[in-house]
Amino acid sequence: MWSLVRLLLAWLGGWGCMGRLAVPVRAWAGSRGHPGPSLLRTRRSWVWNQFFVIEEYAGPEPVLIGKLHSDVDRGEGRTKYLLTGEGAGTVFVIDEATGNIHVTKSLDREEKAQYVLLAQAVDRASNRPLEPPSEFIIKVQDINDNPPIFPLGPYHATVPEMSNVGTSVIQVTAHDADDPSYGNSAKLVYTVLDGLPFFSVDPQTGVVRTAIPNMDRETQEEFLVVIQAKDMGGHMGGLSGSTTVTVTLSDVNDNPPKFPQSLYQFSVVETAGPGTLVGRLRAQDPDLGDNALMAYSILDGEGSEAFSISTDSQGRDGLLTVRKPLDFETCRSYSFRVEATNTLIDPAYLRRGPFKDVASVRVAVQDAPEPPAFTQAAYHLAVLENKAPGTLVGQISAADLDSPASIIRYSILPHSDPERCFSIEPDDGTIRTSVPLDREARVWHNLTVLATELDSSAQASRVQVAIQTLDENDNAPQLAEPYDTFVCDSAAPGQLIQVIRALDRDEVGNSSRVSLQGPLGPDANFTVQDNRDGSASLLLPSRPALPRQAPYLVPIELWDWGQPALSSTATVTVSVCRCRPDGSVASCRPEAQLSPTGLSTGALLAIVTCVGTLLALVVLFVALRRQKQEALMVLEEEDVRENIITYDDEGGGEEDTEAFDITALQNPDGAVPPAPGPPARRDVLPRARAPRQPSPGPAEPLDDWGPLFRTLAELYGAKEPPAP
């Protein structure tokens, strides 16, 4: 039934839009007997304007949507209708004889809303155009076949908690593909399907808003809202689409901190040092992030001096720590109050405050074994120098606070008194000197004294004892440095020669003043004037000093004003020098005074030349001496027996035998001294050396043959050669 209604609407729509158009046409040859073409004004009646076809129609047969007809067509069957353009021959077909146009398949307006085609009437026999081609449009008529969709969904939005009613959350937008210009197919209306009564939506714009006040994040943080868009203006039969909006409530500082308990109790041992953690306190705040940050403080009570509280790195917990050393014997418990406050407060929510809370804290101090405690944190003692060993310096004292009756033993740590200058009584802590002290060598002695419980050697404590060595006047004043000065022989009487300074090693205040005095009397060559500031001026007297070669030795007497006063004597050397006109020293040596002219350059060169010549002669003599010794050593190393065997000369017979006894060489100790008689010939052996000395000369003395005799003795086992 619905298909018949749609077909009827198409037929009525097509024919209902037809009209007549009169346009000039061209008459062709043969018309009315004229031989050629001519312009005639005739009427053309195309039965059309624009056609409509309902989308999504799917009938069993092609649907007639319109009819083309020309006034030229008089029903004789000579006119043929042609259709060209978009969809011609596939989507749209035309009956060539009647001009009826049919659609052959279902159309979708959302894919293509209209088609532009060309219609023309031609002669069926010759295909000669009877009319010029004309353009017409076939529109696809929309039906509500597309539901609304949300292209950007699902949505996520955030709104602060405790927002007022009507606070905008987000805007959702749906799209309908149907034709908005035709009917209500694309007219959308928004509604909330899920999320009431917390949120609402504007039906026309799709803006989502809060519907109730004071939504609390701590109660419910997230909401899922379902929004529906329905076309046809929201009326029955319209199509709809939906999307989800996830709404998250963001946190605001609307909750003050709150301690879960009113009293916190902690305990700490008395030996806990400053900074030791005693405990943690946390005030609960359901807010998040910076809205939950807190600061803690101690309000009142005795705990503010002994303890301190700070916030941890997360800004949530309060850390209670020891501020100063605790003592069980002095105070066994502390009570005070702690306040927690939000660091960031929103003025819009002050009515929900105050944003702070207070809790009580009690800290119990536990007793612990303690080392002995000295009566002072450090001791400062003093003793005079040069006192005999055993002199009392002072006394220190320590006690066991846990058990005052405990016995304490005292000792000096060796590294603090390496020279063993002091000793301490183990029982009562009395410190005495062990050796005489010298303030000028060392003023301060820093000792470390150890106090140990007799019952428990592990319980020990230390204290610093500074002993100052007090000064006595035990050092006579002396000159600050050795003074060796000069004065020009042309100096005027009363001239300043040298400022002499004195030095006293004793402490300033005991002998702060040093006096100086020189030789007295009318015969004094120099005058010493005391400046009364530890120095004196050496002056020439009114009578000038006699010039002489040796320097003057001026005695100086120094004494201090200590109790008792000490004195010493020193000497200042003063030379009388020859000075140049500008006052500089020319010469102060005695030899310079004796030989004022000095040596000339030529004399110095002659002395140097003589010394060099003597040195050259000595070197030459030593070299010749060494060369002679080396020649004798070469002779000793030669084989003398070979020379004797190869000696080519007539022997002397018995005379040679008597001249030299070979047994003396073999056994010099047992050799019989030669019998007195005429001297034997001594030229036998020297002749054996003749081949090595070709030039004859005077006979060598007998002492020069000593090396040869020693060589023969070594060859024949003799210790010493026979005496010549």
XYZ file of C-alpha atoms in Angstrom:
724
model
C 0.000 0.000 0.000
C 2.828 2.397 0.902
C 4.496 1.734 -2.449
C 1.340 2.724 -4.285
C 1.125 5.925 -2.291
C 4.725 6.801 -3.078
C 4.155 6.068 -6.788
C 1.135 8.330 -6.789
C 3.069 11.121 -5.136
C 5.798 10.788 -7.756
C 3.308 10.920 -10.570
C 1.551 13.915 -9.152
C 4.775 15.682 -8.374
C 6.081 15.152 -11.884
C 3.018 16.253 -13.704
C 2.095 18.925 -11.296
C 5.240 20.825 -12.071
C 4.843 20.843 -15.829
C 4.457 24.082 -17.735
C 4.593 25.439 -21.200
C 7.498 27.274 -22.636
C 7.303 29.006 -26.042
C 10.704 29.387 -27.650
C 11.819 30.242 -31.192
C 12.670 27.185 -33.307
C 14.275 26.722 -36.671
C 12.092 25.493 -39.589
C 13.727 23.020 -41.867
C 13.814 22.703 -45.681
C 10.686 21.298 -47.302
C 8.388 22.939 -44.860
C 5.471 24.675 -46.578
C 7.148 24.363 -49.967
C 10.154 26.572 -49.241
C 13.359 25.256 -50.755
C 15.694 26.201 -47.846
C 15.716 26.793 -44.164
C 14.246 29.952 -42.799
C 13.628 31.331 -39.334
C 10.049 30.880 -38.289
C 8.463 31.660 -34.962
C 6.601 28.527 -33.894
C 5.446 27.259 -30.482
C 7.202 24.493 -28.602
C 5.454 22.851 -25.745
C 7.862 20.847 -23.468
C 5.844 19.336 -20.710
C 8.344 19.667 -17.828
C 9.990 21.961 -15.316
C 11.648 19.764 -12.725
C 10.901 16.279 -11.540
C 11.060 14.690 -8.086
C 11.778 11.174 -7.016
C 11.419 9.872 -3.500
C 14.642 8.436 -2.106
C 14.993 4.907 -0.937
C 12.040 3.703 -3.055
C 12.523 0.092 -4.104
C 9.506 -1.103 -6.120
C 9.245 -4.228 -8.248
C 9.148 -2.206 -11.510
C 10.679 1.062 -12.706
C 8.779 4.040 -11.352
C 7.414 6.693 -13.653
C 8.574 10.052 -12.469
C 7.599 12.278 -15.440
C 6.827 12.695 -19.138
C 8.439 14.736 -21.894
C 6.252 16.024 -24.765
C 6.853 18.437 -27.613
C 4.323 20.318 -29.751
C 6.097 18.940 -32.793
C 4.919 15.492 -31.752
C 1.447 15.162 -33.241
C 1.065 11.527 -32.380
C 2.131 10.238 -35.744
C 5.094 8.286 -34.354
C 7.641 10.353 -36.233
C 9.137 11.944 -33.076
C 11.750 10.204 -30.961
C 12.795 11.451 -27.497
C 16.392 11.256 -26.340
C 17.765 11.638 -22.763
C 21.390 12.424 -21.893
C 23.201 13.636 -18.791
C 23.749 12.345 -15.218
C 22.361 8.878 -14.768
C 20.784 8.764 -18.237
C 20.390 5.190 -19.439
C 21.348 3.694 -16.051
C 19.406 5.404 -13.321
C 16.902 7.086 -15.576
C 15.430 5.695 -18.814
C 13.038 7.342 -21.293
C 10.444 5.859 -23.589
C 11.484 7.107 -27.073
C 7.919 7.151 -28.364
C 5.983 8.544 -25.436
C 8.696 10.516 -23.559
C 7.893 8.834 -20.231
C 10.848 8.913 -17.766
C 11.339 6.075 -15.300
C 13.787 5.577 -12.432
C 15.236 2.107 -12.388
C 16.748 1.840 -8.874
C 16.533 3.194 -5.370
C 18.221 6.557 -4.811
C 19.834 8.032 -1.686
C 19.577 11.777 -1.275
C 22.518 11.803 1.108
C 24.676 10.409 -1.682
C 23.308 12.655 -4.508
C 20.543 15.168 -4.058
C 19.777 15.956 -7.730
C 20.579 14.977 -11.325
C 20.963 17.321 -14.306
C 19.863 15.872 -17.691
C 19.341 17.029 -21.304
C 16.171 16.210 -23.313
C 15.831 16.453 -27.088
C 13.198 15.553 -29.712
C 14.523 14.242 -33.053
C 13.018 12.885 -36.225
C 12.801 9.132 -35.896
C 13.669 8.503 -39.532
C 16.529 10.919 -40.011
C 17.507 11.669 -36.418
C 17.286 15.316 -37.368
C 16.730 17.464 -34.237
C 13.263 18.790 -34.122
C 14.007 20.993 -31.107
C 17.194 22.242 -29.514
C 18.238 20.214 -26.432
C 16.869 21.520 -23.139
C 18.215 20.969 -19.599
C 16.066 19.835 -16.710
C 16.666 18.639 -13.118
C 15.495 15.592 -11.263
C 15.609 16.108 -7.491
C 15.710 13.293 -4.960
C 13.091 14.044 -2.378
C 14.283 13.446 1.233
C 12.727 11.103 3.703
C 13.705 10.734 7.394
C 16.103 7.847 7.014
C 19.160 9.064 9.007
C 19.305 9.170 12.807
C 21.293 11.932 14.578
C 24.893 11.119 15.479
C 27.460 12.739 17.820
C 30.752 12.866 15.865
C 32.808 14.033 18.883
C 31.377 11.690 21.479
C 31.871 10.273 23.993
C 32.614 13.438 25.954
C 34.649 14.161 29.084
C 34.148 17.278 31.151
C 35.231 18.719 34.491
C 33.367 21.064 36.765
C 34.368 22.281 40.249
C 32.550 20.745 43.132
C 30.124 22.918 45.046
C 29.262 24.763 41.810
C 26.030 26.758 41.624
C 22.992 25.540 39.729
C 23.238 26.251 36.016
C 27.015 26.152 35.833
C 27.968 25.226 32.276
C 29.716 21.889 32.002
C 30.042 21.166 28.264
C 28.175 21.512 24.961
C 27.356 18.445 22.908
C 26.474 18.637 19.201
C 24.714 16.051 17.040
C 24.455 15.993 13.250
C 21.564 14.673 11.066
C 22.323 13.820 7.442
C 18.729 14.434 6.329
C 17.694 17.563 4.434
C 17.220 20.375 6.934
C 15.266 22.397 4.359
C 12.599 19.775 3.899
C 10.318 18.961 6.749
C 11.558 18.176 10.299
C 13.830 15.332 9.386
C 16.901 17.262 10.567
C 15.310 19.235 13.414
C 16.959 17.929 16.595
C 15.973 18.100 20.233
C 18.360 17.171 23.133
C 17.281 15.411 26.313
C 18.977 13.769 29.312
C 18.402 10.052 29.449
C 20.665 9.346 32.444
C 22.237 11.797 34.904
C 19.227 13.369 36.477
C 18.785 15.159 38.800
C 22.419 16.248 38.816
C 22.657 17.626 35.281
C 20.398 19.088 32.597
C 20.768 19.852 28.894
C 19.451 22.695 26.778
C 17.065 21.106 24.208
C 18.103 23.393 21.391
C 21.842 24.066 21.974
C 22.962 20.876 23.722
C 24.702 22.752 26.598
C 24.981 20.546 29.668
C 24.608 22.344 33.024
C 24.563 21.488 36.699
C 21.042 20.936 37.987
C 21.586 20.855 41.775
C 23.858 22.903 44.062
C 26.685 21.776 46.366
C 27.718 18.618 44.608
C 30.487 17.234 46.833
C 33.496 15.542 45.288
C 34.217 13.711 48.512
C 30.736 12.099 48.216
C 30.813 11.299 44.480
C 33.626 12.341 42.210
C 32.437 11.151 38.789
C 29.068 11.138 36.983
C 28.048 9.435 33.735
C 25.444 11.478 31.844
C 23.638 10.099 28.757
C 22.406 12.721 26.261
C 19.913 11.916 23.474
C 19.352 13.853 20.227
C 16.044 13.154 18.409
C 14.953 14.475 15.003
C 11.446 15.351 13.804
C 11.495 17.986 16.531
C 11.399 15.315 19.153
C 8.001 14.059 18.043
C 6.982 10.474 17.904
C 8.340 8.618 14.927
C 11.584 10.593 14.833
C 14.968 8.935 14.818
C 17.398 9.430 17.729
C 21.030 9.020 18.719
C 22.783 9.257 22.080
C 26.189 9.864 23.572
C 27.800 9.788 27.037
C 29.358 12.646 28.967
C 31.705 11.678 31.824
C 31.634 14.584 34.277
C 34.374 14.760 36.925
C 34.087 17.049 39.901
C 37.357 18.892 40.495
C 38.459 19.506 44.063
C 38.175 22.775 45.971
C 39.350 23.456 49.495
C 36.006 23.006 51.153
C 37.067 20.672 53.974
C 39.088 21.761 57.032
C 41.777 19.450 58.489
C 40.746 17.217 61.357
C 42.869 15.203 63.801
C 41.469 11.683 64.113
C 42.240 11.701 67.862
C 42.435 14.412 70.461
C 45.532 13.131 72.338
C 48.808 11.741 71.003
C 51.321 10.064 73.316
C 54.991 9.455 72.464
C 58.136 8.435 74.323
C 61.782 9.253 73.729
C 65.000 8.228 75.454
C 66.853 11.015 77.211
C 70.034 10.396 75.213
C 68.284 11.271 71.938
C 70.113 14.156 70.346
C 68.625 17.211 68.654
C 66.865 16.305 65.415
C 65.823 12.831 66.586
C 62.333 11.907 65.329
C 59.870 11.420 68.188
C 56.689 10.687 66.186
C 54.322 11.630 63.359
C 50.986 13.422 63.508
C 48.534 13.563 60.613
C 45.426 15.662 60.421
C 42.985 14.199 57.927
C 41.847 16.346 55.011
C 39.715 14.726 52.290
C 40.702 17.400 49.803
C 43.320 16.750 47.143
C 46.601 18.290 46.021
C 47.423 21.754 47.233
C 44.050 21.979 48.966
C 45.207 19.305 51.426
C 48.617 20.821 52.267
C 49.045 21.575 55.956
C 51.387 23.336 58.333
C 51.938 22.236 61.919
C 52.966 24.322 64.930
C 53.311 23.946 68.687
C 50.896 26.348 70.343
C 51.872 26.456 73.978
C 53.249 24.487 76.875
C 56.750 23.483 77.826
C 57.219 21.431 74.684
C 57.954 24.438 72.470
C 61.466 24.680 73.934
C 62.311 20.987 74.026
C 60.635 19.906 70.767
C 59.929 21.241 67.296
C 57.451 20.163 64.626
C 57.699 20.472 60.858
C 55.845 19.239 57.784
C 57.143 16.331 55.732
C 58.024 16.579 52.058
C 54.490 15.550 51.025
C 52.944 18.367 53.050
C 50.646 16.035 54.945
C 52.359 14.739 58.117
C 53.752 16.661 61.065
C 57.207 15.446 62.197
C 57.847 15.899 65.917
C 61.599 16.039 66.655
C 63.874 16.775 69.608
C 64.985 20.393 69.716
C 67.444 20.408 72.644
C 69.054 17.696 74.802
C 66.685 15.989 77.234
C 67.354 15.037 80.833
C 65.284 12.451 82.622
C 66.417 13.673 86.005
C 65.294 17.231 85.230
C 61.982 16.655 83.392
C 60.346 13.277 82.866
C 57.436 14.301 80.576
C 56.243 17.166 78.395
C 52.683 18.190 77.494
C 51.732 20.670 74.810
C 49.238 21.330 71.988
C 49.795 21.054 68.245
C 47.786 22.904 65.590
C 47.304 21.815 61.955
C 46.313 24.510 59.430
C 45.623 24.459 55.698
C 48.238 26.483 53.845
C 45.866 27.450 50.988
C 42.420 28.752 51.949
C 39.774 29.707 49.375
C 37.844 32.777 50.551
C 34.737 31.484 48.776
C 34.481 28.653 51.271
C 35.386 30.415 54.506
C 31.886 29.700 55.746
C 32.834 26.033 55.871
C 35.827 26.741 58.158
C 37.787 27.277 60.322
C 40.439 25.428 58.322
C 42.507 24.254 61.306
C 42.381 21.798 64.164
C 44.180 21.298 67.499
C 45.348 18.130 69.287
C 47.169 17.510 72.585
C 50.575 15.803 72.694
C 52.305 14.172 75.652
C 55.944 13.033 75.393
C 57.449 10.816 78.107
C 61.239 10.934 78.603
C 62.802 7.537 79.314
C 65.793 7.126 81.551
C 69.042 5.797 80.066
C 72.506 5.050 81.448
C 74.500 8.246 81.205
C 78.208 8.975 81.468
C 79.463 11.248 84.228
C 78.564 14.895 83.819
C 81.133 17.593 84.551
C 80.159 20.608 86.570
C 81.351 22.850 83.722
C 81.284 22.485 79.980
C 84.970 23.543 79.891
C 87.556 24.553 82.483
C 90.001 27.464 82.457
C 92.871 27.227 84.953
C 96.085 29.224 85.461
C 99.482 28.668 87.121
C 102.671 30.737 87.408
C 105.685 29.727 85.395
C 108.872 28.389 87.030
C 106.912 26.816 89.888
C 108.233 23.614 91.387
C 106.734 20.291 90.282
C 103.637 19.403 92.282
C 102.229 22.927 92.313
C 98.420 22.927 92.509
C 96.782 24.130 89.292
C 93.088 23.490 89.974
C 90.399 20.853 90.348
C 87.655 19.517 88.119
C 84.627 17.544 89.174
C 82.094 15.202 87.572
C 79.164 13.183 88.926
C 76.897 10.344 87.810
C 73.420 11.811 87.549
C 71.793 8.384 87.536
C 73.604 7.344 90.708
C 75.226 10.253 92.548
C 77.035 7.839 94.878
C 78.992 6.237 92.036
C 82.783 6.594 92.204
C 84.399 8.566 89.391
C 87.975 8.141 88.191
C 89.872 10.932 86.378
C 92.721 10.750 83.864
C 94.464 12.954 81.315
C 94.467 11.665 77.764
C 98.148 11.231 76.753
C 97.793 12.848 73.342
C 96.632 16.114 74.936
C 99.742 16.327 77.191
C 102.558 14.690 75.224
C 105.277 16.378 77.326
C 103.740 15.132 80.600
C 103.663 18.629 82.088
C 100.687 17.880 84.355
C 99.253 15.116 86.504
C 95.773 14.521 87.895
C 94.584 12.782 91.030
C 92.381 9.862 89.893
C 90.098 10.176 92.905
C 89.331 13.886 93.219
C 90.378 15.444 89.865
C 93.136 17.673 91.309
C 95.565 18.839 88.597
C 99.207 19.612 89.493
C 102.340 20.490 87.561
C 104.887 17.769 86.839
C 107.713 19.993 85.555
C 108.510 23.713 85.811
C 106.683 25.651 83.116
C 108.105 28.355 80.891
C 105.624 30.903 79.614
C 108.006 32.081 76.931
C 108.113 28.538 75.514
C 104.366 27.823 75.746
C 101.546 29.935 77.131
C 98.532 27.595 76.837
C 98.222 23.890 77.597
C 95.004 22.290 76.349
C 94.279 19.064 78.221
C 91.499 16.533 77.704
C 90.377 14.978 80.968
C 88.453 11.712 80.979
C 85.952 10.895 83.737
C 84.971 7.215 83.977
C 82.544 5.417 86.252
C 84.307 2.878 88.398
C 81.488 0.339 88.023
C 81.147 0.765 84.254
C 84.176 1.750 82.234
C 81.995 2.174 79.150
C 80.325 5.168 80.766
C 82.914 7.896 80.263
C 82.869 11.543 79.322
C 85.473 14.113 78.347
C 86.042 17.754 79.085
C 88.503 20.329 77.791
C 90.804 21.946 80.387
C 92.753 25.010 79.236
C 95.695 25.881 81.520
C 97.330 29.261 81.086
C 100.955 29.789 82.124
C 101.231 33.118 83.943
C 104.286 35.251 83.445
C 107.099 36.054 85.872
C 109.917 38.494 85.291
C 112.560 35.876 84.520
C 114.060 37.223 81.283
C 116.504 40.120 81.187
C 116.036 42.559 78.308
C 118.351 42.301 75.327
C 118.954 44.021 72.041
C 116.384 43.263 69.378
C 119.223 42.425 66.941
C 123.041 42.671 66.726
C 123.959 46.225 65.819
C 127.065 46.858 63.648
C 126.898 50.392 62.363
C 129.269 53.122 61.126
C 129.869 56.810 61.337
C 131.597 59.042 58.835
C 134.881 60.512 59.911
C 133.478 63.906 58.930
C 130.290 63.604 61.008
C 129.311 66.601 63.122
C 129.060 66.308 66.917
C 125.636 65.250 68.172
C 124.734 63.432 64.942
C 122.382 60.400 65.240
C 124.268 57.213 64.409
C 121.770 54.417 65.145
C 118.434 53.824 66.907
C 118.889 50.854 69.222
C 115.826 48.810 70.174
C 115.472 46.475 73.132
C 113.442 43.274 73.495
C 112.016 41.717 76.653
C 110.541 38.228 76.264
C 108.414 38.631 79.356
C 104.724 39.420 79.023
C 103.726 43.010 78.397
C 102.484 44.507 81.658
C 104.926 42.711 83.938
C 108.011 44.374 82.469
C 106.590 46.665 79.863
C 109.327 49.298 80.247
C 112.957 48.755 79.225
C 115.684 51.356 79.857
C 119.013 51.648 78.011
C 122.204 53.405 79.148
C 125.579 53.857 77.499
C 129.036 54.712 78.798
C 129.211 57.691 81.094
C 131.928 60.216 81.772
C 133.657 62.983 79.879
C 135.913 60.549 78.030
C 133.051 58.632 76.399
C 133.351 58.557 72.641
C 129.552 58.132 72.120
C 126.347 59.107 73.905
C 123.333 56.830 74.431
C 120.026 58.660 74.906
C 117.081 56.617 76.306
C 113.876 57.281 74.333
C 111.695 55.739 77.115
C 109.848 53.522 74.650
C 112.135 50.507 74.675
C 114.655 52.153 72.364
C 117.685 54.475 72.590
C 119.513 56.794 70.199
C 123.280 56.411 69.690
C 124.751 59.911 69.163
C 128.140 61.459 68.614
C 129.212 63.457 71.653
C 130.018 67.123 71.529
C 133.645 66.143 71.402
C 134.268 64.253 68.135
C 135.628 60.702 68.326
C 139.253 60.154 67.496
C 139.698 58.418 64.122
C 141.293 55.014 64.276
C 141.480 51.856 62.239
C 139.748 49.444 64.639
C 135.940 49.882 65.253
C 134.606 51.181 68.536
C 132.786 48.796 70.884
C 130.122 50.782 72.719
C 128.763 49.022 75.850
C 124.981 49.311 76.422
C 123.282 48.486 79.707
C 119.597 47.362 79.586
C 117.223 46.806 82.509
C 113.489 46.337 82.951
C 111.134 47.552 85.616
C 109.836 44.178 86.751
C 109.820 42.686 90.218
C 112.611 41.927 90.637
C 114.282 44.118 88.021
C 116.619 42.308 85.605
C 119.426 43.794 83.568
C 121.950 42.831 80.897
C 124.825 44.334 78.956
C 125.291 44.388 75.201
C 127.791 45.870 72.777
C 127.216 47.984 69.683
C 130.000 48.031 67.069
C 130.683 51.393 65.460
C 133.195 51.791 62.622
C 134.645 55.127 61.576
C 134.530 55.180 57.762
C 135.736 57.418 55.007
C 132.669 58.814 53.217
C 132.121 60.477 49.872
C 130.798 64.003 49.577
C 127.249 62.697 49.149
C 127.510 60.838 52.487
C 127.902 57.294 51.103
C 130.630 55.060 52.520
C 133.845 54.875 50.532
C 135.783 52.438 52.724
C 135.669 51.131 56.272
C 138.377 48.341 56.103
C 141.698 48.857 57.937
C 143.713 47.766 54.909
C 141.995 50.371 52.884
C 143.182 53.000 55.297
C 146.746 51.730 55.138
C 146.809 51.550 51.288
C 144.486 54.181 50.075
C 145.675 54.024 46.483
C 145.283 50.209 46.072
C 146.791 47.997 43.333
C 146.841 48.985 39.727
C 145.375 46.842 36.944
C 148.832 46.023 35.497
C 150.080 44.715 38.841
C 147.068 42.438 39.156
C 147.634 41.040 35.626
C 151.322 40.338 36.389
C 150.392 38.404 39.541
C 147.835 36.329 37.653
C 150.369 35.531 34.886
C 153.000 34.335 37.380
C 150.540 32.086 39.149
C 149.450 30.538 35.829
C 153.064 29.859 34.776
C 153.802 28.078 38.044
C 150.739 25.912 37.673
C 151.779 24.914 34.108
C 155.249 23.880 35.290
C 153.815 21.740 38.043
C 151.464 19.964 35.624
C 154.335 19.288 33.184
C 156.563 17.860 35.926
C 153.847 15.508 37.120
C 153.170 14.296 33.578
C 156.881 13.464 32.964
C 157.100 11.626 36.252
C 154.064 9.519 35.420
C 155.480 8.651 31.950
C 158.736 7.340 33.469
C 156.866 5.122 35.893
C 154.766 3.645 33.064
C 157.970 2.725 31.102
C 159.336 0.813 34.128
C 156.045 -1.030 34.533
C 156.197 -2.217 30.913
C 159.722 -3.555 31.497
C 158.630 -5.477 34.579
C 155.844 -7.223 32.637
C 158.249 -8.679 29.994
C 159.700 -12.239 30.241
C 163.319 -11.626 31.327
C 164.269 -15.286 30.979
C 163.604 -15.145 27.270
C 165.992 -12.248 26.973
C 168.689 -14.161 28.809
C 168.279 -17.288 26.629
C 168.398 -15.398 23.385
C 171.328 -13.262 24.451
C 173.995 -13.726 21.705
C 177.337 -13.049 23.350
C 180.247 -14.955 24.700
C 179.883 -15.767 28.318
C 182.303 -14.769 30.989
C 182.724 -18.294 32.283
C 183.584 -18.616 35.892
C 183.700 -14.910 36.315
C 180.021 -14.690 35.414
C 179.142 -17.520 37.744
C 180.890 -15.904 40.603
C 179.433 -12.549 39.797
C 175.879 -13.738 40.223
C 174.595 -16.584 42.420
C 171.395 -18.041 41.028
C 170.629 -19.835 44.282
C 170.058 -16.522 45.904
C 167.119 -15.935 43.651
C 165.622 -19.385 44.268
C 166.043 -19.239 48.046
C 166.838 -15.779 49.220
C 166.288 -16.665 52.907
C 168.774 -19.510 52.875
C 171.318 -17.920 50.648
C 174.851 -17.674 52.026
C 176.241 -14.214 51.949
C 179.029 -13.889 49.458
C 182.565 -14.272 50.674
C 184.623 -11.167 50.797
C 186.795 -10.729 47.865
C 187.261 -8.661 44.821
C 184.071 -7.204 43.454
C 182.407 -9.318 40.847
C 181.537 -8.082 37.427
C 178.184 -6.426 37.273
C 177.922 -5.880 33.581
C 176.570 -9.304 32.677
C 172.929 -8.569 33.028
C 173.124 -5.052 31.720
C 174.479 -6.394 28.517
C 171.359 -8.483 28.165
C 169.407 -5.214 27.960
C 171.655 -3.869 25.260
C 169.352 -4.778 22.344
C 166.627 -2.512 23.811
C 169.011 0.405 24.315
C 170.863 0.844 21.036
C 172.410 4.166 21.931
C 175.401 3.781 24.264
C 175.578 6.091 27.223
C 176.933 6.334 30.681
C 176.342 3.439 33.012
C 173.098 3.674 35.037
C 173.380 3.598 38.789
C 172.800 0.297 40.524
C 169.555 1.531 42.142
C 167.845 1.646 38.707
C 168.159 -2.147 38.422
C 165.859 -2.773 41.346
C 162.765 -3.496 39.202
C 164.734 -6.052 37.145
C 165.913 -7.873 40.266
C 162.381 -7.952 41.633
C 161.130 -9.459 38.360
C 163.798 -12.183 38.437
C 162.942 -12.936 42.036
C 159.287 -13.428 41.185
C 160.249 -15.769 38.312
C 162.452 -17.964 40.532
C 160.337 -17.870 43.689
C 162.566 -15.445 45.634
C 160.997 -12.905 47.998
C 163.510 -10.124 47.514
C 166.426 -9.736 45.074
C 169.935 -9.908 46.523
C 171.474 -6.740 47.644
C 173.813 -5.288 45.050
